[in-house]
PDB file of C-alpha atoms in Angstrom:
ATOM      1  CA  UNK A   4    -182.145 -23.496 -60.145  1.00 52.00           C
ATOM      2  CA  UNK A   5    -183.311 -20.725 -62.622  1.00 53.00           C
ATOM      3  CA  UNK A   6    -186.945 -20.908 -63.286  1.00 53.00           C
ATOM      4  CA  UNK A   7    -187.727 -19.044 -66.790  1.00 49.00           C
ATOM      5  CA  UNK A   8    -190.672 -16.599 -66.372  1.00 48.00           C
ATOM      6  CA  UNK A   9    -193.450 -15.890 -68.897  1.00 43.00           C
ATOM      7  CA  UNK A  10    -194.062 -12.468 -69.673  1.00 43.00           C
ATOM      8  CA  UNK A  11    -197.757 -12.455 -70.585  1.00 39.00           C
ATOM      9  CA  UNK A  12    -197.598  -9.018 -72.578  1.00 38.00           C
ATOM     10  CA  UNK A  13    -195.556 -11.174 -75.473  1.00 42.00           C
ATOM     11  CA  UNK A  14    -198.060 -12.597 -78.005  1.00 36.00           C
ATOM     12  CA  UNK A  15    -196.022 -15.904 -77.286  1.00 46.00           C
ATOM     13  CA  UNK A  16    -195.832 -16.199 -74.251  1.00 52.00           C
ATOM     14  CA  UNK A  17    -191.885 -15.480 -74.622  1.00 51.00           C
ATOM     15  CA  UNK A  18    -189.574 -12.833 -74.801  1.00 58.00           C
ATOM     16  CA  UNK A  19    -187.001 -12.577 -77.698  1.00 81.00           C
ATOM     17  CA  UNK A  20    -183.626 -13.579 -76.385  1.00 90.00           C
ATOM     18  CA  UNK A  21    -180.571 -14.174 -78.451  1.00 92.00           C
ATOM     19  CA  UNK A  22    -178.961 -17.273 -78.213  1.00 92.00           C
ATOM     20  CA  UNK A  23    -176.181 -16.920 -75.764  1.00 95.00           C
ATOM     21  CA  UNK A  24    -179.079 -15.688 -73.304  1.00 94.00           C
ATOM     22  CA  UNK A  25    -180.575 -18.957 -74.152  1.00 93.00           C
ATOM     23  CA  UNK A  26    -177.351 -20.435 -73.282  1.00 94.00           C
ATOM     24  CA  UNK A  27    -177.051 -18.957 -69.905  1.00 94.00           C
ATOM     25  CA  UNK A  28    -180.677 -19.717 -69.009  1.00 93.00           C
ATOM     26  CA  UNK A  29    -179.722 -23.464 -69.921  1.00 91.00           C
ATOM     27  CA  UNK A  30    -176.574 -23.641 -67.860  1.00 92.00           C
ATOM     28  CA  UNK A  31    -178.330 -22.402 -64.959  1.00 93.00           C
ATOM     29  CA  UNK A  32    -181.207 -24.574 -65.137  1.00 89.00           C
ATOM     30  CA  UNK A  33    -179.125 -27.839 -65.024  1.00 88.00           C
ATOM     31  CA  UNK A  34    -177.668 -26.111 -61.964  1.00 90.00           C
ATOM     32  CA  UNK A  35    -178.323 -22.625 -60.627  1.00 90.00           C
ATOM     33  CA  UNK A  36    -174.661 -22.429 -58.559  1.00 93.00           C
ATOM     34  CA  UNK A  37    -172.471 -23.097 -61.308  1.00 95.00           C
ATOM     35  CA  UNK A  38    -169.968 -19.832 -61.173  1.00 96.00           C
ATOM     36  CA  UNK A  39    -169.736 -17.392 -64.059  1.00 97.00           C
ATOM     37  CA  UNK A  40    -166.376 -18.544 -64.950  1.00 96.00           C
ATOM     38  CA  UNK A  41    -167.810 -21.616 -65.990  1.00 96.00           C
ATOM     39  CA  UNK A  42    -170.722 -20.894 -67.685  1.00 96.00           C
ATOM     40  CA  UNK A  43    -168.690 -18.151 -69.455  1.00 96.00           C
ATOM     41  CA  UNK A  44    -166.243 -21.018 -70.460  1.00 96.00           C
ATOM     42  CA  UNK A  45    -169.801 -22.824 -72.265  1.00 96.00           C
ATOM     43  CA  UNK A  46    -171.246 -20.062 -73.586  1.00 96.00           C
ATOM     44  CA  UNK A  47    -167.590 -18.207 -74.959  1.00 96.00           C
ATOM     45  CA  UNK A  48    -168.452 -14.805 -72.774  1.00 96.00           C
ATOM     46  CA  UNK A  49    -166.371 -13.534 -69.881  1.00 96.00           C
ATOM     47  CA  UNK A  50    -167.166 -14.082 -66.253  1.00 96.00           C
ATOM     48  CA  UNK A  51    -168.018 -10.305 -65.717  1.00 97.00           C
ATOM     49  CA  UNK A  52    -170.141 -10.310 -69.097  1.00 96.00           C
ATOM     50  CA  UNK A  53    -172.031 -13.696 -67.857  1.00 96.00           C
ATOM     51  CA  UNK A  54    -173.005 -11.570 -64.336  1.00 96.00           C
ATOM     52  CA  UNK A  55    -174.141  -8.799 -66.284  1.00 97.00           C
ATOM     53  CA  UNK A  56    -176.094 -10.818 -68.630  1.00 96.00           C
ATOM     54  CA  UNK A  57    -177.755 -13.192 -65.344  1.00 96.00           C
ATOM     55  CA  UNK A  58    -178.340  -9.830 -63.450  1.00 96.00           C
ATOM     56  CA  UNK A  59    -180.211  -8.466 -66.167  1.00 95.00           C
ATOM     57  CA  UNK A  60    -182.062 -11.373 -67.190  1.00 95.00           C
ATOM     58  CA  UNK A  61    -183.099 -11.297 -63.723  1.00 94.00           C
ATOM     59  CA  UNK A  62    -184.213  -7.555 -63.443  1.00 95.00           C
ATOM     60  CA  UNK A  63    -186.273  -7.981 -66.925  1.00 92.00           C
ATOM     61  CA  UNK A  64    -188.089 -10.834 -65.139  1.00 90.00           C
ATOM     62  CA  UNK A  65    -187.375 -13.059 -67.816  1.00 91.00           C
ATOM     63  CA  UNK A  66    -185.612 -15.471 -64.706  1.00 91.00           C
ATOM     64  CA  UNK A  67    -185.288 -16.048 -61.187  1.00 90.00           C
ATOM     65  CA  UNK A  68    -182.705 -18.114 -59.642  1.00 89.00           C
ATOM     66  CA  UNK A  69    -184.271 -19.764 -56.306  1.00 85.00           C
ATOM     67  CA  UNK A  70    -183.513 -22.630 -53.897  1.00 79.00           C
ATOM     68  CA  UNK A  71    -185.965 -25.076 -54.461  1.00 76.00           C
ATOM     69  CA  UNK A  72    -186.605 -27.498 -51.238  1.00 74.00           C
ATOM     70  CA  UNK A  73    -188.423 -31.000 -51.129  1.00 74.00           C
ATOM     71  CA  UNK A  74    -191.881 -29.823 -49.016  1.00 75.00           C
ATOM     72  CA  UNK A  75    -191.652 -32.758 -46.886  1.00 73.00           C
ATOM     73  CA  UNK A  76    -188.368 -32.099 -45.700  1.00 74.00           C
ATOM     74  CA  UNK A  77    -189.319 -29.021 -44.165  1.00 75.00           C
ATOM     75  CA  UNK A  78    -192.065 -29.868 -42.249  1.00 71.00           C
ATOM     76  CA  UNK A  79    -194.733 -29.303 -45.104  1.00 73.00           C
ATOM     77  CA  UNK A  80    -196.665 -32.851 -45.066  1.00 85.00           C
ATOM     78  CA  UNK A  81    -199.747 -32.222 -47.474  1.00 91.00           C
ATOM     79  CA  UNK A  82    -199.724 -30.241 -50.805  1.00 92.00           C
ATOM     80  CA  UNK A  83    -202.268 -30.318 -53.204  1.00 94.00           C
ATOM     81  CA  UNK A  84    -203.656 -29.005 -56.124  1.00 97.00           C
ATOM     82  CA  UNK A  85    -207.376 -27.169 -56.193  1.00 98.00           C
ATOM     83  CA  UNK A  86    -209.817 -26.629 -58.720  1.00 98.00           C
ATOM     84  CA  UNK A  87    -212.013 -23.604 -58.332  1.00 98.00           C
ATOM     85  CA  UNK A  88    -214.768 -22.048 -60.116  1.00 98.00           C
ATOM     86  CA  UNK A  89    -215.592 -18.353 -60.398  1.00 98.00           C
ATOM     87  CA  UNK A  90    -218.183 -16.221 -60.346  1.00 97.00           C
ATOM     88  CA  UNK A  91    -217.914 -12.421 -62.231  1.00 96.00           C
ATOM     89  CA  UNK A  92    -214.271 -12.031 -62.897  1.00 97.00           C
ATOM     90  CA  UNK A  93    -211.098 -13.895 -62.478  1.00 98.00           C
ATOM     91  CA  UNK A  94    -208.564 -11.696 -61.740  1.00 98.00           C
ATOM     92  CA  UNK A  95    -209.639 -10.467 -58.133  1.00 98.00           C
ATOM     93  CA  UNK A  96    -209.722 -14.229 -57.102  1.00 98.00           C
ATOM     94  CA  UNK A  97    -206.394 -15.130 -58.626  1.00 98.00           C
ATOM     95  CA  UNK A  98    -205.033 -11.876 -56.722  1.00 98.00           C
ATOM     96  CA  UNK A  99    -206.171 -13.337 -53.463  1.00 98.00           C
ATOM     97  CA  UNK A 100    -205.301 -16.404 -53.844  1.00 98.00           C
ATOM     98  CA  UNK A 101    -201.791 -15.257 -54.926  1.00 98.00           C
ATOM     99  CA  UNK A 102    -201.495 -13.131 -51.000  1.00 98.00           C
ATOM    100  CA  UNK A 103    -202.283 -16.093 -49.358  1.00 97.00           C
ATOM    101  CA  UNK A 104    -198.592 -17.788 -48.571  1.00 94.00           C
ATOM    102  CA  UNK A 105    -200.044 -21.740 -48.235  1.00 95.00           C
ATOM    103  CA  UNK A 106    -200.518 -20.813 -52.495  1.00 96.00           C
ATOM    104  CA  UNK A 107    -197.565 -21.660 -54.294  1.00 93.00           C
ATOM    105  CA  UNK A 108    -199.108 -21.445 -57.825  1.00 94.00           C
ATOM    106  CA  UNK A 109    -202.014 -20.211 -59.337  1.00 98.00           C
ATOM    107  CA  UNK A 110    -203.040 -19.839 -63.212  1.00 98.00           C
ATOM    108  CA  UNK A 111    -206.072 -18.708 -64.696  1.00 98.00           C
ATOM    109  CA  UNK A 112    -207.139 -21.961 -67.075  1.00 97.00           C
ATOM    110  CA  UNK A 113    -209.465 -22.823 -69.919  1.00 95.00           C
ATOM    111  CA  UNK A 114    -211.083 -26.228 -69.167  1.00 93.00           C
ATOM    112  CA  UNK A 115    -213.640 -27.506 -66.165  1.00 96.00           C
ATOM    113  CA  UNK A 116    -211.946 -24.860 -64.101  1.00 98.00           C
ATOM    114  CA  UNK A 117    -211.248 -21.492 -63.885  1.00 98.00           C
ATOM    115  CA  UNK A 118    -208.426 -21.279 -61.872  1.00 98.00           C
ATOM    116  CA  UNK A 119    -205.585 -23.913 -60.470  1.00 98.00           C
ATOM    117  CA  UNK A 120    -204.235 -23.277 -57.159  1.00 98.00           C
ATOM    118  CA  UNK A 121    -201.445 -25.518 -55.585  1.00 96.00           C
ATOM    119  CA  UNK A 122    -201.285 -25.032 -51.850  1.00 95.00           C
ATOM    120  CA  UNK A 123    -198.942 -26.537 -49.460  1.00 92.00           C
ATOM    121  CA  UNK A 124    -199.364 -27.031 -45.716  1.00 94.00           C
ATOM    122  CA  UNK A 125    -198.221 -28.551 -42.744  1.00 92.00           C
ATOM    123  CA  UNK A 126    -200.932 -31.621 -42.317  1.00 92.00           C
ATOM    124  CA  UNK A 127    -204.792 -32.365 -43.297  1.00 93.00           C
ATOM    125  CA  UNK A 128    -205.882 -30.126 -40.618  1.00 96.00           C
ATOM    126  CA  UNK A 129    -203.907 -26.840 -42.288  1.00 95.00           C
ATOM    127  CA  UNK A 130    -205.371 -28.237 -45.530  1.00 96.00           C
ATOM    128  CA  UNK A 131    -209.159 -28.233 -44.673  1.00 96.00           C
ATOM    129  CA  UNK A 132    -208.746 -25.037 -42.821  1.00 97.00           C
ATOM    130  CA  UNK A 133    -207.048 -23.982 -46.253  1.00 97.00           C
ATOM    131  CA  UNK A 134    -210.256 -25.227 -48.378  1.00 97.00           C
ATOM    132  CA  UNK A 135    -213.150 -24.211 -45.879  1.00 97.00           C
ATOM    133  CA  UNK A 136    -211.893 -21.413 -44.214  1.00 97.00           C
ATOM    134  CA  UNK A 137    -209.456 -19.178 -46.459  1.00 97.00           C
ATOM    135  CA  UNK A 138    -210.225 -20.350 -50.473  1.00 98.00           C
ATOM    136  CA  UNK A 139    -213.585 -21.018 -50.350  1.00 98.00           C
ATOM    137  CA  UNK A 140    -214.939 -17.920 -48.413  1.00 97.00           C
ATOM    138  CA  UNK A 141    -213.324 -15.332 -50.919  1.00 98.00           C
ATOM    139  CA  UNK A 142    -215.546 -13.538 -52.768  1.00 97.00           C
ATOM    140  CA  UNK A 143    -215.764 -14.986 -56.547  1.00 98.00           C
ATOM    141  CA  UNK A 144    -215.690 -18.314 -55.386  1.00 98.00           C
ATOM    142  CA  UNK A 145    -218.790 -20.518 -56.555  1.00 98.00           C
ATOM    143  CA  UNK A 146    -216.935 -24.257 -55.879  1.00 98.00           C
ATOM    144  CA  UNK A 147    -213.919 -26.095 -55.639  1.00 98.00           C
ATOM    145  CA  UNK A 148    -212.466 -29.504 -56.191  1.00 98.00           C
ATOM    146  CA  UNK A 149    -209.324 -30.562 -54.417  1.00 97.00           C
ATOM    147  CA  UNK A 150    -206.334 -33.332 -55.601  1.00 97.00           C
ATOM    148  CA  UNK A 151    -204.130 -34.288 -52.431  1.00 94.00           C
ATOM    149  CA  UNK A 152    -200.682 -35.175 -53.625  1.00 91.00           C
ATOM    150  CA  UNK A 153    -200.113 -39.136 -52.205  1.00 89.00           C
ATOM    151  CA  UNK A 154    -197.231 -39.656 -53.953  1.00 85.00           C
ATOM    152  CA  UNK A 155    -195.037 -36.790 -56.355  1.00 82.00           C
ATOM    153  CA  UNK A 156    -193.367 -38.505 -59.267  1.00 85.00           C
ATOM    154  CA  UNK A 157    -192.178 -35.623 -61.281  1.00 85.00           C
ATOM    155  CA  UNK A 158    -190.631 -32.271 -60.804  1.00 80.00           C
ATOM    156  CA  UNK A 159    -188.372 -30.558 -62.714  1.00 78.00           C
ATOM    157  CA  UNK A 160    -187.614 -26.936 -63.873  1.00 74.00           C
ATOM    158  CA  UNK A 161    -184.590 -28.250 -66.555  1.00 71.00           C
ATOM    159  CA  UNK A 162    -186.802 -28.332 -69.327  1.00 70.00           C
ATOM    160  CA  UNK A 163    -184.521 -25.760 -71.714  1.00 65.00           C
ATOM    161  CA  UNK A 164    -185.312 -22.858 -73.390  1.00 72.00           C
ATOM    162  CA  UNK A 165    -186.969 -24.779 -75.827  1.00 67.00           C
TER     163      UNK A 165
END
């Protein structure tokens, strides 16, 4: 699965990539193991030209290419998303939330919050430790408002290159 990153420097939000870049992020999002040969077959380069291309897509940080596993499956039982208010300045609070390895997303938002976190953990227990104990006692933190995933109805990471 590749998963195309944002570079926030770009006014936006997107690098400039030509079109057979496009076509390589494409063929790896519908699958992120299909070989070279193939995707060199859909997009009219050579296997060896496709590798250089993915391998220095990848170094730019334009995309990663990462196994992406069903939570529940591997022993992760709650996940949800948090709200959280800041006081003074974002960016130290998005920092630490981004070291903490339960975190599995964080973005800095306009809206009734400042920040979006989506933590996963083992159970409620790991969850309210989570909230109380680790997100809620850094420093910035005024308040926070939690959504527990009961049910996920949606994920996917083939959306193009639009």
């Amino acid at each position: 699965m590749a998963n195309v990153a944002r570079d926030p420097k770009k006014t936006n939000g997107t690098r400039s990539l030509d079109a057979v870049s496009l076509a390589i992020i494409e063929q790896l999002q519908e699958d992120g193991r299909r070989p070279y040969a193939a995707i060199g077959k859909a997009v009219g380069l050579s296997e060896a030209a496709v590798r250089q291309r993915v391998q220095k897509l990848q170094e730019q940080g334009v995309m990663q290419i990462v196994a992406v596993t069903d939570p529940l499956t591997v022993g992760f039982m709650r996940q949800a998303m948090v709200g959280i208010n800041v006081e003074g300045e974002l960016d130290p609070v998005a920092d630490a939330l981004s070291e903490l390895d339960e975190v599995a997303y964080v973005v800095i938002t306009a809206g009734s919050f400042d920040l979006l976190a989506e933590i996963v953990c083992h159970d409620d227990e790991h969850l309210l430790e989570m909230i109380t104990k680790r997100i809620r006692t850094l420093p910035g933190v005024r308040s926070t408002e939690s959504f527990v995933y009961l049910k996920l109805r949606k994920q996917t990471y083939t959306w193009g290159t639009r």
